[in-house]
Each structure stands twice: as structure tokens, then as C-alpha cells.
Amino acid sequence: MPQMIKNDKLPAEQSIYAARAAALAARKYGENPKACVVTFGCQQNVSDSERMKGMLVRSGYTLTENMSEAHFILFNTCAVREHAEDRVYGNIGTTKALKNANPEIIVAVCGCMAQRQSVADKIKRSYPYVDMVFGTQVQHRLPEFIYRRLSGGGRIFELSLDNGEIPEDVPIKRDGTFKGWLPVMYGCDNFCTYCIVPYVRGRERSREPERIIAEASDMIASGFKDITLLGQNVNSYGKGEPHGVDFAELLKRINALDGDFRIRFMTSHPKDCTKRLIDTIRDCEKVSSHLHLPFQSGSDRILKRMNRRYTRESYLELISYAKENIPDLSLTSDIIVGFPGETYEDFCETLSLVKEVEFSSLFTFIYSPREGTPAAAMEDPVSREEKGRWFSELLRVQEDIAKRNIVKHIGKTYRVLCDGFSQSEGFMTGHNSGTTEIEFEGSAEMLGKFVNVTVKKYDGALYGTVTE
Ligand code: SAH
Ligand code: SF4
Ligand code: F3S
């Protein structure tokens, strides 16, 4: 059962709006107004949605996954690639029929895509049944927006991106009960030339360490066993802040909290990944042995054009240091294939880096031009078909590596957090401190518990036996 963590505060002003919205919603929709939140994009969005769900509950709504029974429908959107945006437009389109059937329902679009002025304009013009569009830095005002619309106000378009203080004291309705997200910083200052994120999320802002520690403590007290610290560039946490706590120090402080739990984090940027951070991962027993370190391209020429500010050599040096220092390390990465001006020779450097490092898994993307970014204005002579061939070649190489490496787990014993049901009857799934998934005999009462599992065989999945 998803649960509410203790923090259900709201700042006074939003608290009043929430109470008024609840009264209006009850009058309009009867006893049990329902809200459906549909989330696209990365974990940052999933975490934002958990906060908006908390505010919806405070505003009198019960949450539902069934859009057709909802009185309030919220799309939390992603703008990172064109495909992500197309999916959102398709989904918004489906609400037209619902709205025709019941004009009283409210349709809202928020998140990274909504933050783009061109998107907001398009919705204003072509999607008249959308009641409100709001950006990434005003989400904490959701109760106010609901109140305004329910009390007969006009359509709402709120896109201010003033990079002000991070709103704290927001209620949270977490999706999980033992695995959860904990945002530590918001925004991005890196301006990689292909990327829309800095434009839609605004400048880097870090939460106060005390706030993060308090939220982590709350999560641990509520039974969370796997906490992922989130930020677009998590290892630049604390930069420019007077408190002087950097990401490594933050990890140490969370690691020092009492309780049996695991700390994960994403995403780290190679340019801010120091040996000190790697040492901290090694030395903190609760920090998982996983490093997600996107390298994007193996070619220095392309890295420069991407404005990534590290080289192939410095990346590889970090990776060897991490491999030497962290036992059973899971390494994962993001790669873009077909950046403007990338040649097959450049791409081969990406392939050779993949072969050299042998990542546990990869998130691979074909370059997607994002309007307003510098790369979108660069010449891009290679066809989509050609990029597709390179992409398939990369997938084949990674598949071979993964197949070869997965059997290396056989015979090893890991501490595994049981986190799901296997497809096979009577079996559960779990993850070790890295990203390795293992199946073992068990039942529902093991969910959310740590068990020691010895890996016995690989047969489409890794199978092990509980050895406690
Ligand atoms: N802040 C993180 C993640 C950003 S978005 C980081 O810097 O790693 C997640 C991934 O999407 C990126 O790592 C990149 O590989 C991919 N991505 C971002 N913009 C893209 C674009 N325009 N086209 C294709 N992939 C993109
Ligand atoms: Fe985008 Fe680069 Fe920032 Fe990641 S670090 S969010 S890829 S601009
Ligand atoms: Fe997408 Fe925004 Fe995340 S653009 S990847 S949802 S930060």
C-alpha cells in the first residue's frame, strides 16, 4: 500500500487554497473527487509527481490510475527528445472525449515540456479543453491553481522560471513503500549543446543539507530501504552554497543515519566526479556500488561540440579508478548516437569505449534536435537511417558484452533487496547493491526485506538461493 510520509505540511497560503479547493471540489463532484496523474520522463519528474499527488490529496482528491473516472487529470511532461513530446500530445488528445462527456473535469499539463513557451502557446491555441499549463518552478502552487479554476477563473498559464528559493514543506504521496526518491538539487547549469533541460528546469539550486537529512530520516523511519538521491547533476550538489556541504559530504551524512537502508544517486556528470567521491562511495557501507556516469560520446571532437568538458582519456581514468576501488561495481551510462557532424569514425570511438569499459547496462539514444539548443542549429548531414544502423551496431556490441558478463555473477553471494514478483510462480526478484537483478524462491512477505542470495545459474535471468 502506498503511504503518506509524516510531512504533510503546506505553507500557510497554499494550505488555505487547498482547503478552499477541497470544499469547491466536493460541491462540484460530490463525495469523492478523483485525480489522475500521468508522468513522463525521468525520475526527477516521478519525484515531482509524488509531491503534486501530496498536494492533490490535501486539496480533497483521491488518487486513481484510471483516467476515465478522474475529475482532475494532470500530465507531468518531458521535453528531452521529440518522441517524448509526441507521446504527450497523443495523451492530451485522449482527454478531449472525456471533457466532452463531462465538461466539469479539469485537464492540466505541467513539467518540462509545458515550460517551453512554444508548447504553452500551441496548447493555448489548439487544445482549448486544457484548463491549465504550468512550469517546473511553480508546481508547489498547485492548490492555488485548482482553487482558481474551480472558483470560475479563466484558463491558467503560469510559466515563471525565476530560480528563486526551493519550495520546501510540500506534502508527498510516495508511489512506493520501500524504494523512494529524494531530490537533493534541481536544475542544470551545464548547457550541453544538445540538451533542453537547462532551459526548462532553470539554474542549479541545491536543497539545504538539513532538509535532505530530515527527509531521509522520515523515509527511513517509514520503512524505506532504498533511497535514490536525485539531481540532473547530482555531484555538483552544494556548489556556490554557503553551507559548504558538497555531494561527498552529503553522502557521508546520510550514510551515518541509523537504520538498515541503501543509498543510490543519479545522475553524476563526469566533469564533477572526483576521486574523493569515488573514495566516499567505497567507504560508506550504505552507498550502493553503482555509478551511473553518462559519457555520451567516445570521440573528443564530439565531446567538445557537445560542451561536455571532459575528454575520453579523463573519463577512462575515472572509470579505472572506480573499478579498482569499488568491489562489484555496476557501471552504467548514457550515449547519444548521431550528434550533428558525428562521423562513422567518431561513432567507432564510442563503440571502442563501450568495449573497453564493459558497462553493466546502457541507455542509448539517437540524437533528437531540440529547438533553441545550439546543436539544433548545427549541420547534421547523416541520415536518420544511417544513424539507425550505427545505433543497432551499438546495441549488438553491448548485448554481447552483457551476455558475456552476466555469468560472472554465478557463485557469488550478494545482499539483495527483495523488490518484486518474478514471472515464474513462487519466485521473487531483487537487486544487489549494484544493478544486478536476481530471482530466488520466495513469497510476498519478503518484499522490502534484505536477504543474502547465492547466484546458482543463468537461464534468461540470474537465479539464486537464499542463504541465510
Ligand atoms: N543530467 C543527466 C541526464 C539528462 S537527460 C546527464 O547529464 O547525464 C538523460 C539523457 O538523455 C542524457 O544523458 C542524454 O544521453 C539524453 N539526451 C539528452 N538530450 C538529448 C537529445 N537532444 N537527443 C538525444 N538524447 C538526448
Ligand atoms: Fe542536459 Fe548536460 Fe545538464 Fe545533463 S548535464 S541535464 S545532459 S545539459
Ligand atoms: Fe525529461 Fe525534464 Fe527529466 S526534460 S528527462 S523530465 S528533467
Short mmCIF file of C-alpha atoms and ligand atoms in Angstrom, two decimals:
data_model
loop_
_atom_site.label_atom_id
_atom_site.label_comp_id
_atom_site.label_asym_id
_atom_site.label_seq_id
_atom_site.Cartn_x
_atom_site.Cartn_y
_atom_site.Cartn_z
CA MET A 1 0.00 0.00 0.00
CA PRO A 2 1.44 3.41 -0.93
CA GLN A 3 1.68 5.59 2.12
CA MET A 4 1.83 9.19 3.16
CA ILE A 5 5.00 10.12 4.94
CA LYS A 6 4.68 12.29 8.01
CA ASN A 7 5.47 15.58 6.34
CA ASP A 8 2.07 16.81 5.16
CA LYS A 9 2.68 20.48 5.77
CA LEU A 10 1.96 23.20 3.24
CA PRO A 11 2.93 26.85 3.52
CA ALA A 12 0.02 28.85 5.03
CA GLU A 13 -1.13 30.43 1.78
CA GLN A 14 -1.27 27.17 -0.20
CA SER A 15 -2.85 25.45 2.78
CA ILE A 16 -5.78 27.87 2.65
CA TYR A 17 -6.12 27.38 -1.12
CA ALA A 18 -6.07 23.59 -0.59
CA ALA A 19 -8.89 23.73 1.97
CA ARG A 20 -10.97 26.00 -0.29
CA ALA A 21 -10.28 23.82 -3.33
CA ALA A 22 -11.38 20.75 -1.34
CA ALA A 23 -14.68 22.42 -0.42
CA LEU A 24 -15.33 23.51 -4.03
CA ALA A 25 -14.38 20.10 -5.45
CA ALA A 26 -16.76 18.35 -3.02
CA ARG A 27 -19.57 20.70 -4.05
CA LYS A 28 -18.89 20.19 -7.77
CA TYR A 29 -18.07 16.49 -7.94
CA GLY A 30 -19.78 15.07 -4.86
CA GLU A 31 -18.31 13.00 -2.04
CA ASN A 32 -15.24 11.60 -3.70
CA PRO A 33 -13.43 13.76 -6.28
CA LYS A 34 -10.69 11.81 -8.02
CA ALA A 35 -7.37 12.86 -9.57
CA CYS A 36 -5.18 11.01 -12.05
CA VAL A 37 -1.50 11.95 -12.51
CA VAL A 38 0.27 10.68 -15.63
CA THR A 39 4.05 11.05 -15.52
CA PHE A 40 6.52 11.07 -18.42
CA GLY A 41 10.30 11.48 -18.34
CA CYS A 42 12.97 10.93 -15.74
CA GLN A 43 12.94 10.17 -12.01
CA GLN A 44 13.01 13.88 -11.28
CA ASN A 45 9.54 14.06 -12.81
CA VAL A 46 8.39 10.98 -10.92
CA SER A 47 9.53 12.66 -7.71
CA ASP A 48 7.80 15.95 -8.64
CA SER A 49 4.62 13.99 -9.32
CA GLU A 50 4.79 12.45 -5.85
CA ARG A 51 4.81 15.95 -4.43
CA MET A 52 1.92 17.06 -6.64
CA LYS A 53 -0.02 13.95 -5.59
CA GLY A 54 0.55 15.01 -1.98
CA MET A 55 -0.93 18.42 -2.79
CA LEU A 56 -3.88 16.87 -4.63
CA VAL A 57 -4.71 14.75 -1.58
CA ARG A 58 -4.53 17.89 0.56
CA SER A 59 -6.89 19.57 -1.93
CA GLY A 60 -9.55 16.93 -1.35
CA TYR A 61 -8.85 14.45 -4.17
CA THR A 62 -8.43 10.69 -4.00
CA LEU A 63 -5.84 9.38 -6.45
CA THR A 64 -6.76 7.00 -9.23
CA GLU A 65 -4.82 5.39 -12.08
CA ASN A 66 -7.96 5.25 -14.19
CA MET A 67 -8.10 8.46 -16.21
CA SER A 68 -11.70 7.95 -17.30
CA GLU A 69 -13.01 8.23 -13.73
CA ALA A 70 -10.87 11.26 -12.79
CA HIS A 71 -12.17 14.80 -12.17
CA PHE A 72 -8.66 16.23 -12.33
CA ILE A 73 -6.17 14.92 -14.91
CA LEU A 74 -2.57 16.04 -14.72
CA PHE A 75 0.13 15.30 -17.31
CA ASN A 76 3.65 15.82 -15.99
CA THR A 77 5.67 16.01 -19.18
CA CYS A 78 9.19 15.55 -20.57
CA ALA A 79 10.87 17.50 -23.36
CA VAL A 80 14.17 15.70 -23.66
CA ARG A 81 13.51 14.11 -27.07
CA GLU A 82 10.94 14.64 -29.77
CA HIS A 83 9.44 11.20 -29.21
CA ALA A 84 8.69 12.12 -25.57
CA GLU A 85 6.79 15.21 -26.73
CA ASP A 86 4.79 13.35 -29.39
CA ARG A 87 3.59 10.87 -26.78
CA VAL A 88 2.37 13.71 -24.58
CA TYR A 89 0.34 15.36 -27.36
CA GLY A 90 -1.23 11.97 -28.11
CA ASN A 91 -2.20 11.56 -24.46
CA ILE A 92 -3.60 15.07 -24.10
CA GLY A 93 -5.72 14.37 -27.19
CA THR A 94 -7.45 11.46 -25.48
CA THR A 95 -8.86 13.75 -22.79
CA LYS A 96 -10.97 15.64 -25.35
CA ALA A 97 -13.63 12.91 -25.35
CA LEU A 98 -13.62 12.77 -21.54
CA LYS A 99 -14.07 16.50 -21.38
CA ASN A 100 -16.92 16.36 -23.92
CA ALA A 101 -18.64 13.78 -21.75
CA ASN A 102 -18.08 15.82 -18.59
CA PRO A 103 -17.11 19.48 -19.13
CA GLU A 104 -16.59 19.91 -15.37
CA ILE A 105 -13.37 17.90 -15.28
CA ILE A 106 -10.06 19.77 -15.23
CA VAL A 107 -7.16 18.90 -17.53
CA ALA A 108 -3.70 20.19 -16.60
CA VAL A 109 -0.29 19.96 -18.29
CA CYS A 110 2.90 20.67 -16.34
CA GLY A 111 6.58 19.73 -16.33
CA CYS A 112 9.48 20.26 -18.71
CA MET A 113 7.54 20.35 -21.95
CA ALA A 114 4.89 22.68 -20.54
CA GLN A 115 7.71 25.03 -19.55
CA ARG A 116 8.50 25.74 -23.21
CA GLN A 117 6.72 28.86 -24.37
CA SER A 118 6.13 27.38 -27.83
CA VAL A 119 4.36 24.38 -26.30
CA ALA A 120 2.25 26.53 -23.97
CA ASP A 121 1.27 28.67 -26.98
CA LYS A 122 0.33 25.62 -29.00
CA ILE A 123 -1.84 24.27 -26.19
CA LYS A 124 -3.48 27.68 -25.76
CA ARG A 125 -4.31 27.75 -29.46
CA SER A 126 -5.07 24.16 -30.38
CA TYR A 127 -6.10 22.39 -27.17
CA PRO A 128 -8.91 24.55 -25.75
CA TYR A 129 -10.01 21.75 -23.43
CA VAL A 130 -6.75 22.02 -21.45
CA ASP A 131 -7.56 24.15 -18.39
CA MET A 132 -4.09 24.85 -17.07
CA VAL A 133 -0.45 24.78 -18.12
CA PHE A 134 2.24 25.39 -15.53
CA GLY A 135 6.02 25.14 -15.47
CA THR A 136 8.63 23.31 -13.41
CA GLN A 137 9.25 26.00 -10.80
CA VAL A 138 5.65 26.77 -9.78
CA GLN A 139 4.39 23.27 -9.08
CA HIS A 140 4.12 23.99 -5.35
CA ARG A 141 1.27 26.39 -6.22
CA LEU A 142 -0.97 23.58 -7.47
CA PRO A 143 -3.64 24.08 -4.74
CA GLU A 144 -3.91 27.73 -5.77
CA PHE A 145 -4.29 26.81 -9.46
CA ILE A 146 -7.01 24.27 -8.67
CA TYR A 147 -8.85 26.77 -6.49
CA ARG A 148 -8.68 29.45 -9.17
CA ARG A 149 -10.12 27.20 -11.83
CA LEU A 150 -12.77 25.61 -9.59
CA SER A 151 -13.94 29.04 -8.47
CA GLY A 152 -14.63 30.05 -12.06
CA GLY A 153 -11.34 31.72 -13.05
CA GLY A 154 -10.08 31.57 -16.65
CA ARG A 155 -7.52 29.17 -18.13
CA ILE A 156 -4.20 29.26 -16.30
CA PHE A 157 -0.78 29.70 -17.94
CA GLU A 158 1.98 30.03 -15.32
CA LEU A 159 5.49 29.62 -16.65
CA SER A 160 7.62 31.79 -14.42
CA LEU A 161 11.19 30.48 -14.08
CA ASP A 162 12.80 32.84 -11.60
CA ASN A 163 15.21 30.37 -9.97
CA GLY A 164 14.08 31.51 -6.53
CA GLU A 165 14.17 29.55 -3.31
CA ILE A 166 13.31 25.86 -3.45
CA PRO A 167 9.82 25.39 -2.02
CA GLU A 168 10.04 23.09 0.99
CA ASP A 169 7.17 21.90 3.19
CA VAL A 170 5.36 20.22 0.34
CA PRO A 171 3.31 17.14 1.20
CA ILE A 172 4.47 13.93 -0.50
CA LYS A 173 2.43 10.93 -1.57
CA ARG A 174 5.08 8.39 -2.45
CA ASP A 175 4.39 5.71 -5.04
CA GLY A 176 6.47 3.08 -3.24
CA THR A 177 6.81 1.88 0.33
CA PHE A 178 10.43 0.75 0.44
CA LYS A 179 12.10 2.28 -2.64
CA GLY A 180 11.90 6.05 -2.92
CA TRP A 181 13.25 9.21 -4.49
CA LEU A 182 14.87 12.05 -2.63
CA PRO A 183 15.62 15.19 -4.68
CA VAL A 184 18.76 16.98 -3.49
CA MET A 185 19.15 19.56 -6.20
CA TYR A 186 17.15 20.97 -9.10
CA GLY A 187 18.07 22.44 -12.46
CA CYS A 188 21.23 22.32 -14.52
CA ASP A 189 23.92 24.87 -15.43
CA ASN A 190 25.86 22.72 -17.86
CA PHE A 191 24.24 23.59 -21.16
CA CYS A 192 25.36 20.56 -23.11
CA THR A 193 24.66 21.77 -26.63
CA TYR A 194 22.03 19.12 -27.44
CA CYS A 195 20.06 19.37 -24.22
CA ILE A 196 16.83 21.19 -23.36
CA VAL A 197 16.98 20.55 -19.60
CA PRO A 198 18.78 23.78 -18.53
CA TYR A 199 16.15 25.80 -20.40
CA VAL A 200 13.14 24.06 -18.88
CA ARG A 201 14.43 23.38 -15.37
CA GLY A 202 16.36 26.60 -14.80
CA ARG A 203 19.54 27.14 -12.80
CA GLU A 204 21.10 24.66 -10.40
CA ARG A 205 19.70 25.03 -6.91
CA SER A 206 20.59 22.76 -4.00
CA ARG A 207 18.39 21.96 -1.03
CA GLU A 208 19.72 22.69 2.44
CA PRO A 209 21.52 19.64 3.85
CA GLU A 210 19.29 19.71 6.96
CA ARG A 211 16.18 19.41 4.80
CA ILE A 212 17.60 16.44 2.95
CA ILE A 213 18.69 14.71 6.16
CA ALA A 214 15.24 15.30 7.65
CA GLU A 215 13.52 13.83 4.61
CA ALA A 216 15.91 10.84 4.56
CA SER A 217 15.26 10.25 8.28
CA ASP A 218 11.49 10.37 7.68
CA MET A 219 11.82 7.87 4.86
CA ILE A 220 13.95 5.51 6.93
CA ALA A 221 11.50 5.75 9.84
CA SER A 222 8.65 4.88 7.45
CA GLY A 223 10.45 1.73 6.31
CA PHE A 224 12.25 2.85 3.14
CA LYS A 225 15.21 0.60 2.34
CA ASP A 226 16.42 2.01 -0.96
CA ILE A 227 16.71 5.77 -1.29
CA THR A 228 17.82 7.37 -4.55
CA LEU A 229 19.20 10.90 -4.31
CA LEU A 230 18.17 12.83 -7.38
CA GLY A 231 19.55 15.72 -9.38
CA GLN A 232 20.27 16.44 -13.04
CA ASN A 233 23.86 16.77 -11.98
CA VAL A 234 23.82 15.35 -8.51
CA ASN A 235 27.54 15.56 -7.87
CA SER A 236 27.60 19.32 -8.26
CA TYR A 237 25.38 19.41 -5.17
CA GLY A 238 26.15 22.37 -2.90
CA LYS A 239 28.22 24.33 -5.41
CA GLY A 240 28.15 28.02 -4.54
CA GLU A 241 26.07 27.44 -1.40
CA PRO A 242 27.22 28.99 1.89
CA HIS A 243 26.72 25.75 3.85
CA GLY A 244 29.87 24.22 2.30
CA VAL A 245 28.45 20.67 2.14
CA ASP A 246 29.36 19.02 -1.16
CA PHE A 247 27.92 15.79 -2.55
CA ALA A 248 30.54 13.53 -0.97
CA GLU A 249 29.91 15.11 2.42
CA LEU A 250 26.15 14.77 1.94
CA LEU A 251 26.57 11.07 1.20
CA LYS A 252 28.62 10.67 4.39
CA ARG A 253 25.95 12.37 6.47
CA ILE A 254 23.13 10.23 5.11
CA ASN A 255 25.30 7.14 5.47
CA ALA A 256 25.71 8.00 9.16
CA LEU A 257 21.95 7.85 9.82
CA ASP A 258 20.81 4.85 11.84
CA GLY A 259 18.95 2.08 10.06
CA ASP A 260 19.31 -0.65 7.50
CA PHE A 261 18.95 1.00 4.12
CA ARG A 262 20.75 1.62 0.84
CA ILE A 263 21.61 4.95 -0.80
CA ARG A 264 21.66 5.35 -4.57
CA PHE A 265 22.09 8.52 -6.60
CA MET A 266 21.75 9.84 -10.12
CA THR A 267 22.87 11.43 -12.37
CA SER A 268 26.57 12.17 -11.97
CA HIS A 269 28.43 14.25 -14.52
CA PRO A 270 31.95 13.03 -15.33
CA LYS A 271 33.40 16.55 -15.11
CA ASP A 272 32.31 16.79 -11.45
CA CYS A 273 33.10 13.22 -10.49
CA THR A 274 36.16 13.34 -8.27
CA LYS A 275 38.34 10.59 -6.84
CA ARG A 276 37.19 11.81 -3.45
CA LEU A 277 33.60 11.00 -4.43
CA ILE A 278 34.66 7.52 -5.55
CA ASP A 279 36.52 7.03 -2.24
CA THR A 280 33.36 8.09 -0.41
CA ILE A 281 31.27 5.53 -2.29
CA ARG A 282 33.84 2.89 -1.34
CA ASP A 283 33.98 3.93 2.32
CA CYS A 284 30.26 4.40 3.01
CA GLU A 285 28.75 0.95 3.56
CA LYS A 286 25.19 2.10 2.83
CA VAL A 287 26.07 3.73 -0.50
CA SER A 288 25.39 1.27 -3.32
CA SER A 289 28.14 0.05 -5.63
CA HIS A 290 26.68 1.69 -8.66
CA LEU A 291 27.93 4.60 -10.71
CA HIS A 292 25.76 5.99 -13.48
CA LEU A 293 28.23 8.14 -15.38
CA PRO A 294 26.97 9.23 -18.80
CA PHE A 295 29.78 9.73 -21.30
CA GLN A 296 27.55 10.46 -24.36
CA SER A 297 30.35 10.04 -26.92
CA GLY A 298 33.77 8.39 -27.09
CA SER A 299 35.13 10.99 -29.51
CA ASP A 300 36.91 14.05 -28.09
CA ARG A 301 35.91 16.06 -31.14
CA ILE A 302 32.22 15.35 -30.48
CA LEU A 303 32.55 15.81 -26.71
CA LYS A 304 33.87 19.27 -27.39
CA ARG A 305 31.00 20.11 -29.70
CA MET A 306 28.62 18.76 -27.04
CA ASN A 307 30.24 21.08 -24.46
CA ARG A 308 30.75 18.15 -22.07
CA ARG A 309 34.04 19.49 -20.63
CA TYR A 310 35.90 16.22 -20.15
CA THR A 311 37.91 14.04 -22.51
CA ARG A 312 37.82 10.38 -23.39
CA GLU A 313 41.09 9.97 -21.52
CA SER A 314 39.94 11.68 -18.31
CA TYR A 315 36.69 9.68 -18.41
CA LEU A 316 38.55 6.39 -18.78
CA GLU A 317 40.91 7.33 -15.98
CA LEU A 318 37.95 7.91 -13.64
CA ILE A 319 36.42 4.61 -14.65
CA SER A 320 39.61 2.66 -13.92
CA TYR A 321 39.94 4.36 -10.55
CA ALA A 322 36.31 3.46 -9.75
CA LYS A 323 36.77 -0.15 -10.88
CA GLU A 324 39.92 -0.54 -8.81
CA ASN A 325 38.36 0.91 -5.69
CA ILE A 326 34.75 -0.29 -5.57
CA PRO A 327 34.24 -4.06 -5.43
CA ASP A 328 31.40 -5.50 -7.58
CA LEU A 329 30.84 -2.09 -9.13
CA SER A 330 27.93 -1.70 -11.56
CA LEU A 331 28.73 0.88 -14.19
CA THR A 332 26.01 2.36 -16.38
CA SER A 333 25.99 5.20 -18.87
CA ASP A 334 24.02 7.26 -21.40
CA ILE A 335 25.09 7.55 -25.02
CA ILE A 336 23.88 9.73 -27.87
CA VAL A 337 24.32 8.34 -31.38
CA GLY A 338 24.35 10.66 -34.37
CA PHE A 339 25.10 14.04 -32.82
CA PRO A 340 25.27 16.69 -35.60
CA GLY A 341 28.52 16.34 -37.52
CA GLU A 342 29.35 12.94 -35.97
CA THR A 343 31.10 10.69 -38.49
CA TYR A 344 31.31 6.91 -38.54
CA GLU A 345 34.89 7.27 -37.26
CA ASP A 346 33.64 9.28 -34.27
CA PHE A 347 30.97 6.67 -33.66
CA CYS A 348 33.64 3.93 -33.74
CA GLU A 349 35.34 5.71 -30.85
CA THR A 350 32.09 5.40 -28.89
CA LEU A 351 31.99 1.69 -29.77
CA SER A 352 35.57 1.16 -28.67
CA LEU A 353 34.93 2.92 -25.36
CA VAL A 354 31.91 0.68 -24.76
CA LYS A 355 34.07 -2.38 -25.49
CA GLU A 356 36.85 -1.17 -23.24
CA VAL A 357 34.71 -0.32 -20.19
CA GLU A 358 32.15 -3.15 -20.38
CA PHE A 359 29.21 -1.37 -18.75
CA SER A 360 26.54 -3.35 -16.89
CA SER A 361 23.89 -1.63 -18.97
CA LEU A 362 23.47 1.38 -21.24
CA PHE A 363 20.79 3.92 -22.05
CA THR A 364 21.25 4.73 -25.70
CA PHE A 365 19.52 7.45 -27.70
CA ILE A 366 19.55 8.65 -31.26
CA TYR A 367 20.17 12.39 -31.29
CA SER A 368 16.95 14.39 -31.38
CA PRO A 369 17.17 18.09 -32.28
CA ARG A 370 15.66 20.35 -29.60
CA GLU A 371 14.57 23.76 -30.79
CA GLY A 372 16.52 26.56 -29.13
CA THR A 373 19.62 24.50 -28.29
CA PRO A 374 22.94 25.24 -30.06
CA ALA A 375 23.15 21.74 -31.59
CA ALA A 376 19.81 22.18 -33.33
CA ALA A 377 21.48 24.86 -35.48
CA MET A 378 24.50 22.68 -36.38
CA GLU A 379 24.77 20.93 -39.71
CA ASP A 380 23.55 17.36 -39.50
CA PRO A 381 24.31 15.62 -42.79
CA VAL A 382 23.99 11.97 -41.69
CA SER A 383 20.59 10.45 -42.45
CA ARG A 384 18.28 9.03 -39.82
CA GLU A 385 18.60 5.58 -41.48
CA GLU A 386 22.38 5.68 -41.22
CA LYS A 387 22.17 6.71 -37.56
CA GLY A 388 19.73 3.85 -37.03
CA ARG A 389 22.34 1.40 -38.39
CA TRP A 390 25.01 2.77 -36.05
CA PHE A 391 22.54 2.53 -33.19
CA SER A 392 21.82 -1.15 -33.93
CA GLU A 393 25.53 -1.86 -34.12
CA LEU A 394 25.99 -0.31 -30.68
CA LEU A 395 23.14 -2.40 -29.26
CA ARG A 396 24.66 -5.60 -30.66
CA VAL A 397 28.05 -4.82 -29.14
CA GLN A 398 26.50 -4.10 -25.74
CA GLU A 399 24.33 -7.24 -25.88
CA ASP A 400 27.42 -9.39 -26.43
CA ILE A 401 29.20 -7.72 -23.53
CA ALA A 402 26.19 -8.12 -21.23
CA LYS A 403 25.80 -11.80 -22.17
CA ARG A 404 29.47 -12.47 -21.54
CA ASN A 405 29.48 -10.69 -18.18
CA ILE A 406 26.24 -11.86 -16.64
CA VAL A 407 27.58 -15.35 -15.93
CA LYS A 408 30.40 -13.82 -13.87
CA HIS A 409 27.85 -13.45 -11.06
CA ILE A 410 27.40 -17.21 -10.76
CA GLY A 411 28.80 -18.47 -7.46
CA LYS A 412 28.76 -15.05 -5.80
CA THR A 413 26.68 -14.21 -2.74
CA TYR A 414 25.02 -10.80 -2.59
CA ARG A 415 22.89 -8.88 -0.16
CA VAL A 416 19.72 -8.41 -2.16
CA LEU A 417 16.71 -6.20 -1.53
CA CYS A 418 13.62 -8.17 -2.49
CA ASP A 419 11.63 -5.76 -4.65
CA GLY A 420 9.16 -7.60 -6.89
CA PHE A 421 7.45 -10.72 -8.17
CA SER A 422 9.12 -12.86 -10.82
CA GLN A 423 7.24 -14.10 -13.87
CA SER A 424 7.90 -17.62 -12.54
CA GLU A 425 5.42 -18.82 -9.94
CA GLY A 426 6.86 -18.96 -6.41
CA PHE A 427 9.85 -16.75 -7.25
CA MET A 428 10.68 -13.20 -6.23
CA THR A 429 13.09 -10.67 -7.75
CA GLY A 430 15.63 -8.47 -6.05
CA HIS A 431 18.65 -6.28 -6.73
CA ASN A 432 22.10 -6.35 -5.24
CA SER A 433 23.91 -3.19 -4.21
CA GLY A 434 24.69 -2.60 -7.89
CA THR A 435 22.16 -3.02 -10.70
CA THR A 436 22.17 -6.83 -10.90
CA GLU A 437 18.72 -8.42 -10.75
CA ILE A 438 18.46 -11.90 -9.24
CA GLU A 439 15.48 -14.22 -8.89
CA PHE A 440 15.01 -16.60 -5.97
CA GLU A 441 12.35 -18.74 -4.36
CA GLY A 442 10.15 -16.77 -2.02
CA SER A 443 6.83 -15.08 -1.40
CA ALA A 444 5.21 -11.69 -0.89
CA GLU A 445 6.24 -11.29 2.74
CA MET A 446 9.87 -10.94 1.59
CA LEU A 447 9.07 -7.70 -0.29
CA GLY A 448 11.10 -4.79 1.05
CA LYS A 449 13.44 -7.05 3.04
CA PHE A 450 17.15 -7.71 2.57
CA VAL A 451 18.21 -11.31 2.00
CA ASN A 452 21.52 -12.97 1.16
CA VAL A 453 21.35 -14.78 -2.14
CA THR A 454 23.94 -17.04 -3.74
CA VAL A 455 23.71 -16.98 -7.52
CA LYS A 456 23.43 -20.51 -8.91
CA LYS A 457 22.72 -20.25 -12.63
CA TYR A 458 21.81 -18.07 -15.58
CA ASP A 459 18.77 -19.11 -17.60
CA GLY A 460 17.35 -15.98 -19.21
CA ALA A 461 17.65 -14.44 -15.74
CA LEU A 462 20.04 -14.99 -12.83
CA TYR A 463 18.68 -17.50 -10.31
CA GLY A 464 19.95 -17.92 -6.78
CA THR A 465 19.14 -19.47 -3.45
CA VAL A 466 18.58 -17.62 -0.22
CA THR A 467 21.44 -18.46 2.11
CA GLU A 468 20.55 -17.12 5.49
N1 SAH B 1 21.59 15.22 -16.45
C1 SAH B 1 21.76 13.94 -16.92
C2 SAH B 1 20.63 13.40 -17.76
C3 SAH B 1 20.00 14.26 -18.75
S1 SAH B 1 18.76 13.62 -19.81
C4 SAH B 1 23.10 13.88 -17.60
O1 SAH B 1 23.71 14.88 -17.87
O2 SAH B 1 23.56 12.81 -17.85
C5 SAH B 1 19.16 11.93 -19.98
C6 SAH B 1 19.89 11.57 -21.22
O3 SAH B 1 19.13 11.89 -22.37
C7 SAH B 1 21.20 12.28 -21.44
O4 SAH B 1 22.23 11.73 -20.70
C8 SAH B 1 21.41 12.10 -22.92
O5 SAH B 1 22.08 10.91 -23.21
C9 SAH B 1 20.00 12.02 -23.47
N2 SAH B 1 19.65 13.23 -24.21
C10 SAH B 1 19.54 14.49 -23.76
N3 SAH B 1 19.22 15.34 -24.76
C11 SAH B 1 19.11 14.58 -25.88
C12 SAH B 1 18.83 14.86 -27.25
N4 SAH B 1 18.58 16.09 -27.67
N5 SAH B 1 18.80 13.83 -28.13
C13 SAH B 1 19.05 12.56 -27.72
N6 SAH B 1 19.34 12.25 -26.46
C14 SAH B 1 19.38 13.24 -25.53
FE1 SF4 B 2 21.41 18.09 -20.05
FE2 SF4 B 2 24.03 18.19 -19.90
FE3 SF4 B 2 22.55 19.19 -17.93
FE4 SF4 B 2 22.65 16.58 -18.29
S1 SF4 B 2 24.38 17.89 -17.71
S2 SF4 B 2 20.84 17.81 -17.94
S3 SF4 B 2 22.81 16.40 -20.50
S4 SF4 B 2 22.69 19.98 -20.01
FE1 F3S B 3 12.62 14.98 -19.35
FE2 F3S B 3 12.62 17.06 -17.78
FE3 F3S B 3 13.61 14.81 -16.93
S1 F3S B 3 13.07 17.07 -19.94
S2 F3S B 3 14.39 13.85 -18.78
S3 F3S B 3 11.53 15.14 -17.45
S4 F3S B 3 14.31 16.85 -16.41
#
